[in-house]
């Protein structure tokens, strides 16, 4: 990385995590005129951001030091906690009154624990999981399910305006946004599993799969996930737009939450088993439409030949 591309100070917004989602969000913020600095522990992600005109920090702590908003686009609760309070964490580096915008999907109880700890130190925490995938992140049209104090929303407003087409304000305490996101993930995981089951079942019967897609997307059995994911199967393209492991994690969180509340979730439990099986079969980092490949392996159904290298 060229020395001129490295920023020592973050300006207005620090984006921590520049993978497929964080990169798109950061570039959307730059288009909106925000002063953005990014950090990612993976050099390739950082270099991509710099190549697209972004400013890079040497580490997360440096990025957060002068940021009015720190946007965390990491994978899970443990990464979020480490980013905030681990070695080189940003909680103490953030200016007092700055907001930590947490976008990871996690158990609401963990959100409440992390937010209480950060807010006790004079910083704000906005619980802001999102939906829409890399395409919507890059276009600034995400759906954000957010909860937090009025001060947290006010501090995060320029970020939210830049990255989202729709911001749902779901309460004045962190944790509500996470709970809404888990309902979404329950449905998303079940719908992906159902879509893959249906298309593999159609293949087992020897049906024309593109015709199946045309008929179902015009019929009552359609879902957003069927319409979005089944073209991946028809094209044999399992390059990860949303990986199997995401739903291993998220449906696992659903099971943990439901067990703690003694609430039955048998349909999502069955879907989780299929994601686990796909991961165990070596497809964990492939697109989540790979569940169709798993069904095909189990049944002898013939799907279009995979074209992506990982498949």
PDB file of C-alpha atoms in Angstrom:
ATOM      1  CA  UNK A   1       0.000   0.000   0.000  1.00  0.00           C
ATOM      2  CA  UNK A   2       1.353   3.403  -0.924  1.00  0.00           C
ATOM      3  CA  UNK A   3       2.219   5.606   2.030  1.00  0.00           C
ATOM      4  CA  UNK A   4       0.030   8.396   0.684  1.00  0.00           C
ATOM      5  CA  UNK A   5      -2.970   6.103   0.964  1.00  0.00           C
ATOM      6  CA  UNK A   6      -2.559   5.705   4.713  1.00  0.00           C
ATOM      7  CA  UNK A   7      -4.463   8.062   6.980  1.00  0.00           C
ATOM      8  CA  UNK A   8      -3.461   8.616  10.595  1.00  0.00           C
ATOM      9  CA  UNK A   9      -6.766  10.225  11.515  1.00  0.00           C
ATOM     10  CA  UNK A  10     -10.251   9.090  10.610  1.00  0.00           C
ATOM     11  CA  UNK A  11     -12.185  12.300  10.029  1.00  0.00           C
ATOM     12  CA  UNK A  12     -15.910  11.822  10.413  1.00  0.00           C
ATOM     13  CA  UNK A  13     -16.564   8.098  10.064  1.00  0.00           C
ATOM     14  CA  UNK A  14     -14.477   4.979  10.656  1.00  0.00           C
ATOM     15  CA  UNK A  15     -15.582   1.783   8.910  1.00  0.00           C
ATOM     16  CA  UNK A  16     -14.089  -1.296  10.530  1.00  0.00           C
ATOM     17  CA  UNK A  17     -14.445  -4.376   8.344  1.00  0.00           C
ATOM     18  CA  UNK A  18     -14.105  -3.898   4.595  1.00  0.00           C
ATOM     19  CA  UNK A  19     -15.416  -7.187   3.284  1.00  0.00           C
ATOM     20  CA  UNK A  20     -18.228  -7.416   0.752  1.00  0.00           C
ATOM     21  CA  UNK A  21     -20.651  -5.496   2.989  1.00  0.00           C
ATOM     22  CA  UNK A  22     -18.294  -3.035   4.656  1.00  0.00           C
ATOM     23  CA  UNK A  23     -16.616  -2.046   1.401  1.00  0.00           C
ATOM     24  CA  UNK A  24     -19.939  -1.200  -0.220  1.00  0.00           C
ATOM     25  CA  UNK A  25     -21.112   0.712   2.834  1.00  0.00           C
ATOM     26  CA  UNK A  26     -17.883   2.708   3.024  1.00  0.00           C
ATOM     27  CA  UNK A  27     -18.001   3.669  -0.644  1.00  0.00           C
ATOM     28  CA  UNK A  28     -21.678   4.648  -0.281  1.00  0.00           C
ATOM     29  CA  UNK A  29     -20.700   6.958   2.571  1.00  0.00           C
ATOM     30  CA  UNK A  30     -17.948   8.507   0.466  1.00  0.00           C
ATOM     31  CA  UNK A  31     -20.407   9.145  -2.370  1.00  0.00           C
ATOM     32  CA  UNK A  32     -22.633  10.905   0.148  1.00  0.00           C
ATOM     33  CA  UNK A  33     -19.788  13.275   0.991  1.00  0.00           C
ATOM     34  CA  UNK A  34     -18.757  11.832   4.351  1.00  0.00           C
ATOM     35  CA  UNK A  35     -15.122  11.801   5.404  1.00  0.00           C
ATOM     36  CA  UNK A  36     -14.407   8.089   5.739  1.00  0.00           C
ATOM     37  CA  UNK A  37     -11.407   6.072   6.847  1.00  0.00           C
ATOM     38  CA  UNK A  38     -11.404   2.282   6.791  1.00  0.00           C
ATOM     39  CA  UNK A  39      -9.560  -0.589   8.390  1.00  0.00           C
ATOM     40  CA  UNK A  40      -9.565  -4.329   7.785  1.00  0.00           C
ATOM     41  CA  UNK A  41      -7.052  -6.901   9.048  1.00  0.00           C
ATOM     42  CA  UNK A  42      -6.929  -8.497   5.597  1.00  0.00           C
ATOM     43  CA  UNK A  43      -4.498  -6.602   3.340  1.00  0.00           C
ATOM     44  CA  UNK A  44      -6.419  -7.500   0.172  1.00  0.00           C
ATOM     45  CA  UNK A  45      -9.619  -5.918   1.510  1.00  0.00           C
ATOM     46  CA  UNK A  46      -7.746  -2.831   2.611  1.00  0.00           C
ATOM     47  CA  UNK A  47      -5.972  -2.513  -0.735  1.00  0.00           C
ATOM     48  CA  UNK A  48      -9.268  -2.846  -2.613  1.00  0.00           C
ATOM     49  CA  UNK A  49     -10.689  -0.001  -0.534  1.00  0.00           C
ATOM     50  CA  UNK A  50      -7.665   2.189  -1.257  1.00  0.00           C
ATOM     51  CA  UNK A  51      -7.864   1.337  -4.960  1.00  0.00           C
ATOM     52  CA  UNK A  52     -11.455   2.594  -4.938  1.00  0.00           C
ATOM     53  CA  UNK A  53     -10.396   5.932  -3.481  1.00  0.00           C
ATOM     54  CA  UNK A  54     -10.670   5.185   0.227  1.00  0.00           C
ATOM     55  CA  UNK A  55      -8.352   6.246   3.020  1.00  0.00           C
ATOM     56  CA  UNK A  56      -6.879   3.469   5.158  1.00  0.00           C
ATOM     57  CA  UNK A  57      -5.875   3.496   8.818  1.00  0.00           C
ATOM     58  CA  UNK A  58      -2.994   1.488  10.238  1.00  0.00           C
ATOM     59  CA  UNK A  59      -5.284  -0.214  12.771  1.00  0.00           C
ATOM     60  CA  UNK A  60      -8.801  -0.035  14.194  1.00  0.00           C
ATOM     61  CA  UNK A  61      -7.777   2.089  17.159  1.00  0.00           C
ATOM     62  CA  UNK A  62      -6.234   4.733  14.914  1.00  0.00           C
ATOM     63  CA  UNK A  63      -9.298   4.751  12.665  1.00  0.00           C
ATOM     64  CA  UNK A  64     -11.613   5.350  15.611  1.00  0.00           C
ATOM     65  CA  UNK A  65      -9.565   8.006  17.365  1.00  0.00           C
ATOM     66  CA  UNK A  66     -11.314  11.080  15.940  1.00  0.00           C
ATOM     67  CA  UNK A  67     -14.441   9.503  14.472  1.00  0.00           C
ATOM     68  CA  UNK A  68     -17.880  10.863  15.211  1.00  0.00           C
ATOM     69  CA  UNK A  69     -19.231   7.443  14.179  1.00  0.00           C
ATOM     70  CA  UNK A  70     -17.489   4.057  14.182  1.00  0.00           C
ATOM     71  CA  UNK A  71     -19.272   1.565  11.933  1.00  0.00           C
ATOM     72  CA  UNK A  72     -18.517  -2.050  12.806  1.00  0.00           C
ATOM     73  CA  UNK A  73     -19.079  -4.492   9.934  1.00  0.00           C
ATOM     74  CA  UNK A  74     -17.647  -7.657  11.478  1.00  0.00           C
ATOM     75  CA  UNK A  75     -19.127 -11.141  11.484  1.00  0.00           C
ATOM     76  CA  UNK A  76     -20.364 -11.941  14.959  1.00  0.00           C
ATOM     77  CA  UNK A  77     -20.613 -11.097  18.658  1.00  0.00           C
ATOM     78  CA  UNK A  78     -17.131 -12.291  19.608  1.00  0.00           C
ATOM     79  CA  UNK A  79     -15.519 -10.150  16.914  1.00  0.00           C
ATOM     80  CA  UNK A  80     -17.614  -7.169  17.999  1.00  0.00           C
ATOM     81  CA  UNK A  81     -16.572  -7.567  21.630  1.00  0.00           C
ATOM     82  CA  UNK A  82     -12.913  -7.934  20.665  1.00  0.00           C
ATOM     83  CA  UNK A  83     -13.129  -4.868  18.436  1.00  0.00           C
ATOM     84  CA  UNK A  84     -14.558  -2.817  21.271  1.00  0.00           C
ATOM     85  CA  UNK A  85     -12.765  -4.105  24.358  1.00  0.00           C
ATOM     86  CA  UNK A  86      -9.937  -6.387  23.260  1.00  0.00           C
ATOM     87  CA  UNK A  87      -6.288  -5.482  22.766  1.00  0.00           C
ATOM     88  CA  UNK A  88      -6.212  -2.341  20.662  1.00  0.00           C
ATOM     89  CA  UNK A  89      -9.970  -1.999  21.060  1.00  0.00           C
ATOM     90  CA  UNK A  90     -11.788   1.116  19.968  1.00  0.00           C
ATOM     91  CA  UNK A  91     -13.963   1.789  23.034  1.00  0.00           C
ATOM     92  CA  UNK A  92     -11.379   4.003  24.720  1.00  0.00           C
ATOM     93  CA  UNK A  93     -10.055   5.442  21.459  1.00  0.00           C
ATOM     94  CA  UNK A  94     -13.444   6.813  20.396  1.00  0.00           C
ATOM     95  CA  UNK A  95     -14.138  10.390  21.489  1.00  0.00           C
ATOM     96  CA  UNK A  96     -16.715  10.774  24.222  1.00  0.00           C
ATOM     97  CA  UNK A  97     -20.129  11.245  22.642  1.00  0.00           C
ATOM     98  CA  UNK A  98     -19.212   9.295  19.493  1.00  0.00           C
ATOM     99  CA  UNK A  99     -21.466   6.459  18.365  1.00  0.00           C
ATOM    100  CA  UNK A 100     -20.555   2.837  17.713  1.00  0.00           C
ATOM    101  CA  UNK A 101     -22.820   1.520  14.949  1.00  0.00           C
ATOM    102  CA  UNK A 102     -22.895  -2.253  15.333  1.00  0.00           C
ATOM    103  CA  UNK A 103     -24.016  -4.111  12.202  1.00  0.00           C
ATOM    104  CA  UNK A 104     -23.198  -7.713  13.160  1.00  0.00           C
ATOM    105  CA  UNK A 105     -26.006 -10.215  13.634  1.00  0.00           C
ATOM    106  CA  UNK A 106     -25.993 -11.444  17.238  1.00  0.00           C
ATOM    107  CA  UNK A 107     -28.070 -12.500  20.211  1.00  0.00           C
ATOM    108  CA  UNK A 108     -29.961  -9.500  21.660  1.00  0.00           C
ATOM    109  CA  UNK A 109     -28.723 -10.325  25.178  1.00  0.00           C
ATOM    110  CA  UNK A 110     -25.133  -9.914  24.041  1.00  0.00           C
ATOM    111  CA  UNK A 111     -26.032  -6.596  22.405  1.00  0.00           C
ATOM    112  CA  UNK A 112     -27.486  -5.355  25.683  1.00  0.00           C
ATOM    113  CA  UNK A 113     -24.326  -6.381  27.551  1.00  0.00           C
ATOM    114  CA  UNK A 114     -21.943  -4.718  25.084  1.00  0.00           C
ATOM    115  CA  UNK A 115     -23.989  -1.539  24.801  1.00  0.00           C
ATOM    116  CA  UNK A 116     -24.268  -1.094  28.563  1.00  0.00           C
ATOM    117  CA  UNK A 117     -20.512  -1.427  28.905  1.00  0.00           C
ATOM    118  CA  UNK A 118     -19.787   1.091  26.145  1.00  0.00           C
ATOM    119  CA  UNK A 119     -22.390   3.611  27.235  1.00  0.00           C
ATOM    120  CA  UNK A 120     -21.044   3.514  30.799  1.00  0.00           C
ATOM    121  CA  UNK A 121     -17.823   4.865  29.269  1.00  0.00           C
ATOM    122  CA  UNK A 122     -19.603   7.871  27.733  1.00  0.00           C
ATOM    123  CA  UNK A 123     -19.990   6.586  24.184  1.00  0.00           C
ATOM    124  CA  UNK A 124     -23.208   5.729  22.349  1.00  0.00           C
ATOM    125  CA  UNK A 125     -24.149   2.325  20.922  1.00  0.00           C
ATOM    126  CA  UNK A 126     -26.559   1.925  18.010  1.00  0.00           C
ATOM    127  CA  UNK A 127     -27.767  -1.629  17.465  1.00  0.00           C
ATOM    128  CA  UNK A 128     -28.056  -1.589  13.667  1.00  0.00           C
ATOM    129  CA  UNK A 129     -28.116  -4.982  11.917  1.00  0.00           C
ATOM    130  CA  UNK A 130     -28.907  -4.766   8.226  1.00  0.00           C
ATOM    131  CA  UNK A 131     -30.363  -6.650   5.310  1.00  0.00           C
ATOM    132  CA  UNK A 132     -29.822  -6.384   1.578  1.00  0.00           C
ATOM    133  CA  UNK A 133     -26.499  -8.011   0.780  1.00  0.00           C
ATOM    134  CA  UNK A 134     -23.436  -6.638  -1.013  1.00  0.00           C
ATOM    135  CA  UNK A 135     -25.401  -5.213  -3.968  1.00  0.00           C
ATOM    136  CA  UNK A 136     -27.590  -3.037  -1.740  1.00  0.00           C
ATOM    137  CA  UNK A 137     -24.590  -2.097   0.401  1.00  0.00           C
ATOM    138  CA  UNK A 138     -22.771  -0.826  -2.680  1.00  0.00           C
ATOM    139  CA  UNK A 139     -25.786   1.166  -3.871  1.00  0.00           C
ATOM    140  CA  UNK A 140     -26.585   2.660  -0.457  1.00  0.00           C
ATOM    141  CA  UNK A 141     -29.979   0.937  -0.336  1.00  0.00           C
ATOM    142  CA  UNK A 142     -29.762  -1.357   2.684  1.00  0.00           C
ATOM    143  CA  UNK A 143     -32.566  -1.976   5.142  1.00  0.00           C
ATOM    144  CA  UNK A 144     -31.370  -1.182   8.665  1.00  0.00           C
ATOM    145  CA  UNK A 145     -33.153  -2.479  11.771  1.00  0.00           C
ATOM    146  CA  UNK A 146     -31.928  -0.083  14.434  1.00  0.00           C
ATOM    147  CA  UNK A 147     -32.480   0.578  18.106  1.00  0.00           C
ATOM    148  CA  UNK A 148     -30.764   2.880  20.551  1.00  0.00           C
ATOM    149  CA  UNK A 149     -31.028   6.185  22.332  1.00  0.00           C
ATOM    150  CA  UNK A 150     -32.044   9.407  20.627  1.00  0.00           C
ATOM    151  CA  UNK A 151     -28.452  10.592  20.990  1.00  0.00           C
ATOM    152  CA  UNK A 152     -27.161   7.437  19.288  1.00  0.00           C
ATOM    153  CA  UNK A 153     -29.547   7.886  16.368  1.00  0.00           C
ATOM    154  CA  UNK A 154     -28.634  11.562  16.051  1.00  0.00           C
ATOM    155  CA  UNK A 155     -24.910  10.824  15.958  1.00  0.00           C
ATOM    156  CA  UNK A 156     -25.389   8.008  13.438  1.00  0.00           C
ATOM    157  CA  UNK A 157     -27.866   9.815  11.174  1.00  0.00           C
ATOM    158  CA  UNK A 158     -25.370  10.833   8.434  1.00  0.00           C
ATOM    159  CA  UNK A 159     -24.198   7.212   8.213  1.00  0.00           C
ATOM    160  CA  UNK A 160     -27.727   5.821   8.112  1.00  0.00           C
ATOM    161  CA  UNK A 161     -28.765   8.304   5.420  1.00  0.00           C
ATOM    162  CA  UNK A 162     -25.787   7.253   3.290  1.00  0.00           C
ATOM    163  CA  UNK A 163     -26.136   3.470   3.504  1.00  0.00           C
ATOM    164  CA  UNK A 164     -29.864   2.779   3.735  1.00  0.00           C
ATOM    165  CA  UNK A 165     -33.010   3.082   1.672  1.00  0.00           C
ATOM    166  CA  UNK A 166     -35.043   2.247   4.766  1.00  0.00           C
ATOM    167  CA  UNK A 167     -34.170   2.704   8.438  1.00  0.00           C
ATOM    168  CA  UNK A 168     -36.551   1.149  10.938  1.00  0.00           C
ATOM    169  CA  UNK A 169     -36.287   2.846  14.332  1.00  0.00           C
ATOM    170  CA  UNK A 170     -37.291   0.008  16.632  1.00  0.00           C
ATOM    171  CA  UNK A 171     -36.871   1.368  20.125  1.00  0.00           C
ATOM    172  CA  UNK A 172     -34.727   3.420  22.427  1.00  0.00           C
ATOM    173  CA  UNK A 173     -32.624   0.556  23.774  1.00  0.00           C
ATOM    174  CA  UNK A 174     -30.052  -1.602  21.971  1.00  0.00           C
ATOM    175  CA  UNK A 175     -31.164  -5.208  21.547  1.00  0.00           C
ATOM    176  CA  UNK A 176     -34.465  -4.637  19.762  1.00  0.00           C
ATOM    177  CA  UNK A 177     -32.738  -4.268  16.399  1.00  0.00           C
ATOM    178  CA  UNK A 178     -30.919  -7.555  16.950  1.00  0.00           C
ATOM    179  CA  UNK A 179     -34.173  -9.309  17.842  1.00  0.00           C
ATOM    180  CA  UNK A 180     -35.862  -8.068  14.668  1.00  0.00           C
ATOM    181  CA  UNK A 181     -32.854  -9.217  12.625  1.00  0.00           C
ATOM    182  CA  UNK A 182     -33.085 -12.721  14.093  1.00  0.00           C
ATOM    183  CA  UNK A 183     -36.734 -12.990  13.006  1.00  0.00           C
ATOM    184  CA  UNK A 184     -35.619 -12.003   9.520  1.00  0.00           C
ATOM    185  CA  UNK A 185     -32.804 -14.564   9.585  1.00  0.00           C
ATOM    186  CA  UNK A 186     -35.131 -17.322  10.748  1.00  0.00           C
ATOM    187  CA  UNK A 187     -37.359 -16.683   7.746  1.00  0.00           C
ATOM    188  CA  UNK A 188     -34.472 -16.185   5.333  1.00  0.00           C
ATOM    189  CA  UNK A 189     -32.791 -19.450   6.303  1.00  0.00           C
ATOM    190  CA  UNK A 190     -36.011 -21.431   6.118  1.00  0.00           C
ATOM    191  CA  UNK A 191     -36.906 -19.925   2.746  1.00  0.00           C
ATOM    192  CA  UNK A 192     -33.472 -20.671   1.275  1.00  0.00           C
ATOM    193  CA  UNK A 193     -33.671 -24.271   2.460  1.00  0.00           C
ATOM    194  CA  UNK A 194     -37.208 -24.626   1.080  1.00  0.00           C
ATOM    195  CA  UNK A 195     -36.252 -23.094  -2.272  1.00  0.00           C
ATOM    196  CA  UNK A 196     -33.262 -25.420  -2.644  1.00  0.00           C
ATOM    197  CA  UNK A 197     -35.322 -28.426  -1.631  1.00  0.00           C
ATOM    198  CA  UNK A 198     -37.969 -27.548  -4.201  1.00  0.00           C
ATOM    199  CA  UNK A 199     -35.597 -27.012  -7.123  1.00  0.00           C
ATOM    200  CA  UNK A 200     -33.681 -30.215  -6.368  1.00  0.00           C
ATOM    201  CA  UNK A 201     -36.984 -32.105  -6.095  1.00  0.00           C
ATOM    202  CA  UNK A 202     -37.963 -30.697  -9.485  1.00  0.00           C
ATOM    203  CA  UNK A 203     -34.615 -31.839 -10.911  1.00  0.00           C
ATOM    204  CA  UNK A 204     -35.144 -35.335  -9.507  1.00  0.00           C
ATOM    205  CA  UNK A 205     -38.376 -35.488 -11.501  1.00  0.00           C
ATOM    206  CA  UNK A 206     -36.584 -34.457 -14.673  1.00  0.00           C
ATOM    207  CA  UNK A 207     -38.381 -31.137 -15.056  1.00  0.00           C
ATOM    208  CA  UNK A 208     -37.012 -28.244 -17.085  1.00  0.00           C
ATOM    209  CA  UNK A 209     -35.572 -26.166 -14.239  1.00  0.00           C
ATOM    210  CA  UNK A 210     -35.740 -22.813 -16.000  1.00  0.00           C
ATOM    211  CA  UNK A 211     -39.375 -23.487 -16.754  1.00  0.00           C
ATOM    212  CA  UNK A 212     -39.893 -24.421 -13.085  1.00  0.00           C
ATOM    213  CA  UNK A 213     -38.346 -21.079 -12.141  1.00  0.00           C
ATOM    214  CA  UNK A 214     -40.632 -19.183 -14.526  1.00  0.00           C
ATOM    215  CA  UNK A 215     -43.757 -20.960 -13.285  1.00  0.00           C
ATOM    216  CA  UNK A 216     -42.996 -20.688  -9.553  1.00  0.00           C
ATOM    217  CA  UNK A 217     -41.993 -17.028  -9.656  1.00  0.00           C
ATOM    218  CA  UNK A 218     -45.412 -16.301 -11.183  1.00  0.00           C
ATOM    219  CA  UNK A 219     -47.261 -18.488  -8.668  1.00  0.00           C
ATOM    220  CA  UNK A 220     -48.233 -18.522  -5.005  1.00  0.00           C
ATOM    221  CA  UNK A 221     -45.293 -20.730  -4.034  1.00  0.00           C
ATOM    222  CA  UNK A 222     -42.776 -18.020  -4.864  1.00  0.00           C
ATOM    223  CA  UNK A 223     -40.608 -16.317  -2.237  1.00  0.00           C
ATOM    224  CA  UNK A 224     -37.986 -13.590  -2.414  1.00  0.00           C
ATOM    225  CA  UNK A 225     -35.341 -16.204  -1.671  1.00  0.00           C
ATOM    226  CA  UNK A 226     -36.571 -18.555  -4.409  1.00  0.00           C
ATOM    227  CA  UNK A 227     -36.506 -15.708  -6.893  1.00  0.00           C
ATOM    228  CA  UNK A 228     -33.082 -14.486  -5.747  1.00  0.00           C
ATOM    229  CA  UNK A 229     -31.182 -17.728  -5.066  1.00  0.00           C
ATOM    230  CA  UNK A 230     -32.437 -20.223  -7.640  1.00  0.00           C
ATOM    231  CA  UNK A 231     -30.775 -18.370 -10.562  1.00  0.00           C
ATOM    232  CA  UNK A 232     -27.473 -19.231  -8.843  1.00  0.00           C
ATOM    233  CA  UNK A 233     -28.422 -22.905  -9.138  1.00  0.00           C
ATOM    234  CA  UNK A 234     -29.595 -22.560 -12.746  1.00  0.00           C
ATOM    235  CA  UNK A 235     -26.297 -20.896 -13.663  1.00  0.00           C
ATOM    236  CA  UNK A 236     -24.211 -23.304 -11.593  1.00  0.00           C
ATOM    237  CA  UNK A 237     -22.690 -20.264  -9.878  1.00  0.00           C
ATOM    238  CA  UNK A 238     -21.886 -20.915  -6.238  1.00  0.00           C
ATOM    239  CA  UNK A 239     -19.419 -18.072  -5.732  1.00  0.00           C
ATOM    240  CA  UNK A 240     -20.381 -16.771  -2.290  1.00  0.00           C
ATOM    241  CA  UNK A 241     -22.734 -13.812  -2.350  1.00  0.00           C
ATOM    242  CA  UNK A 242     -24.040 -15.053   0.992  1.00  0.00           C
ATOM    243  CA  UNK A 243     -22.227 -18.081   2.379  1.00  0.00           C
ATOM    244  CA  UNK A 244     -23.620 -21.261   3.936  1.00  0.00           C
ATOM    245  CA  UNK A 245     -21.704 -20.500   7.150  1.00  0.00           C
ATOM    246  CA  UNK A 246     -23.721 -17.331   7.695  1.00  0.00           C
ATOM    247  CA  UNK A 247     -26.847 -19.394   8.264  1.00  0.00           C
ATOM    248  CA  UNK A 248     -25.011 -22.002  10.300  1.00  0.00           C
ATOM    249  CA  UNK A 249     -24.268 -19.093  12.634  1.00  0.00           C
ATOM    250  CA  UNK A 250     -27.568 -17.242  12.443  1.00  0.00           C
ATOM    251  CA  UNK A 251     -29.920 -20.205  12.683  1.00  0.00           C
ATOM    252  CA  UNK A 252     -27.737 -21.427  15.544  1.00  0.00           C
ATOM    253  CA  UNK A 253     -28.439 -18.129  17.319  1.00  0.00           C
ATOM    254  CA  UNK A 254     -32.161 -18.628  16.675  1.00  0.00           C
ATOM    255  CA  UNK A 255     -31.952 -22.066  18.320  1.00  0.00           C
ATOM    256  CA  UNK A 256     -30.093 -20.675  21.331  1.00  0.00           C
ATOM    257  CA  UNK A 257     -32.615 -17.870  21.796  1.00  0.00           C
ATOM    258  CA  UNK A 258     -35.581 -20.206  21.402  1.00  0.00           C
ATOM    259  CA  UNK A 259     -34.158 -22.780  23.822  1.00  0.00           C
ATOM    260  CA  UNK A 260     -33.588 -20.093  26.461  1.00  0.00           C
ATOM    261  CA  UNK A 261     -37.212 -18.986  26.104  1.00  0.00           C
ATOM    262  CA  UNK A 262     -38.603 -22.537  25.852  1.00  0.00           C
ATOM    263  CA  UNK A 263     -40.066 -21.701  22.446  1.00  0.00           C
ATOM    264  CA  UNK A 264     -40.337 -24.419  19.763  1.00  0.00           C
ATOM    265  CA  UNK A 265     -38.728 -23.653  16.387  1.00  0.00           C
ATOM    266  CA  UNK A 266     -38.813 -27.022  14.577  1.00  0.00           C
ATOM    267  CA  UNK A 267     -38.886 -25.647  11.027  1.00  0.00           C
ATOM    268  CA  UNK A 268     -35.804 -23.487  11.485  1.00  0.00           C
ATOM    269  CA  UNK A 269     -34.133 -26.382  13.330  1.00  0.00           C
ATOM    270  CA  UNK A 270     -34.608 -28.582  10.255  1.00  0.00           C
ATOM    271  CA  UNK A 271     -33.203 -25.834   8.024  1.00  0.00           C
ATOM    272  CA  UNK A 272     -30.181 -25.498  10.310  1.00  0.00           C
ATOM    273  CA  UNK A 273     -29.447 -29.198   9.910  1.00  0.00           C
ATOM    274  CA  UNK A 274     -29.290 -28.784   6.133  1.00  0.00           C
ATOM    275  CA  UNK A 275     -26.903 -25.826   6.414  1.00  0.00           C
ATOM    276  CA  UNK A 276     -24.761 -27.843   8.829  1.00  0.00           C
ATOM    277  CA  UNK A 277     -24.745 -30.763   6.413  1.00  0.00           C
ATOM    278  CA  UNK A 278     -23.727 -28.522   3.512  1.00  0.00           C
ATOM    279  CA  UNK A 279     -20.923 -27.054   5.608  1.00  0.00           C
ATOM    280  CA  UNK A 280     -19.778 -30.509   6.652  1.00  0.00           C
ATOM    281  CA  UNK A 281     -19.739 -31.540   2.986  1.00  0.00           C
ATOM    282  CA  UNK A 282     -17.200 -28.796   2.262  1.00  0.00           C
ATOM    283  CA  UNK A 283     -19.560 -26.089   1.023  1.00  0.00           C
ATOM    284  CA  UNK A 284     -19.420 -23.792   4.054  1.00  0.00           C
ATOM    285  CA  UNK A 285     -17.776 -20.907   2.235  1.00  0.00           C
ATOM    286  CA  UNK A 286     -19.797 -21.335  -0.954  1.00  0.00           C
ATOM    287  CA  UNK A 287     -23.055 -19.555  -1.746  1.00  0.00           C
ATOM    288  CA  UNK A 288     -25.972 -20.599   0.446  1.00  0.00           C
ATOM    289  CA  UNK A 289     -27.789 -21.846  -2.672  1.00  0.00           C
ATOM    290  CA  UNK A 290     -25.370 -24.771  -2.309  1.00  0.00           C
ATOM    291  CA  UNK A 291     -28.076 -26.473  -0.279  1.00  0.00           C
ATOM    292  CA  UNK A 292     -29.504 -27.479  -3.662  1.00  0.00           C
ATOM    293  CA  UNK A 293     -26.224 -29.269  -4.425  1.00  0.00           C
ATOM    294  CA  UNK A 294     -26.485 -31.102  -1.116  1.00  0.00           C
ATOM    295  CA  UNK A 295     -30.020 -32.252  -1.915  1.00  0.00           C
ATOM    296  CA  UNK A 296     -28.783 -33.393  -5.329  1.00  0.00           C
ATOM    297  CA  UNK A 297     -25.967 -35.398  -3.768  1.00  0.00           C
ATOM    298  CA  UNK A 298     -28.387 -37.085  -1.391  1.00  0.00           C
ATOM    299  CA  UNK A 299     -31.007 -37.885  -4.017  1.00  0.00           C
ATOM    300  CA  UNK A 300     -29.222 -38.376  -7.331  1.00  0.00           C
ATOM    301  CA  UNK A 301     -30.932 -35.312  -8.796  1.00  0.00           C
ATOM    302  CA  UNK A 302     -29.031 -33.725 -11.674  1.00  0.00           C
ATOM    303  CA  UNK A 303     -28.455 -29.962 -11.477  1.00  0.00           C
ATOM    304  CA  UNK A 304     -26.610 -27.693 -13.934  1.00  0.00           C
ATOM    305  CA  UNK A 305     -22.860 -28.201 -13.712  1.00  0.00           C
ATOM    306  CA  UNK A 306     -21.109 -25.839 -11.267  1.00  0.00           C
ATOM    307  CA  UNK A 307     -18.955 -23.207 -12.917  1.00  0.00           C
ATOM    308  CA  UNK A 308     -17.434 -21.449  -9.894  1.00  0.00           C
ATOM    309  CA  UNK A 309     -13.962 -22.613  -8.831  1.00  0.00           C
ATOM    310  CA  UNK A 310     -14.992 -23.498  -5.261  1.00  0.00           C
ATOM    311  CA  UNK A 311     -17.741 -25.818  -6.450  1.00  0.00           C
TER     312      UNK A 311
END
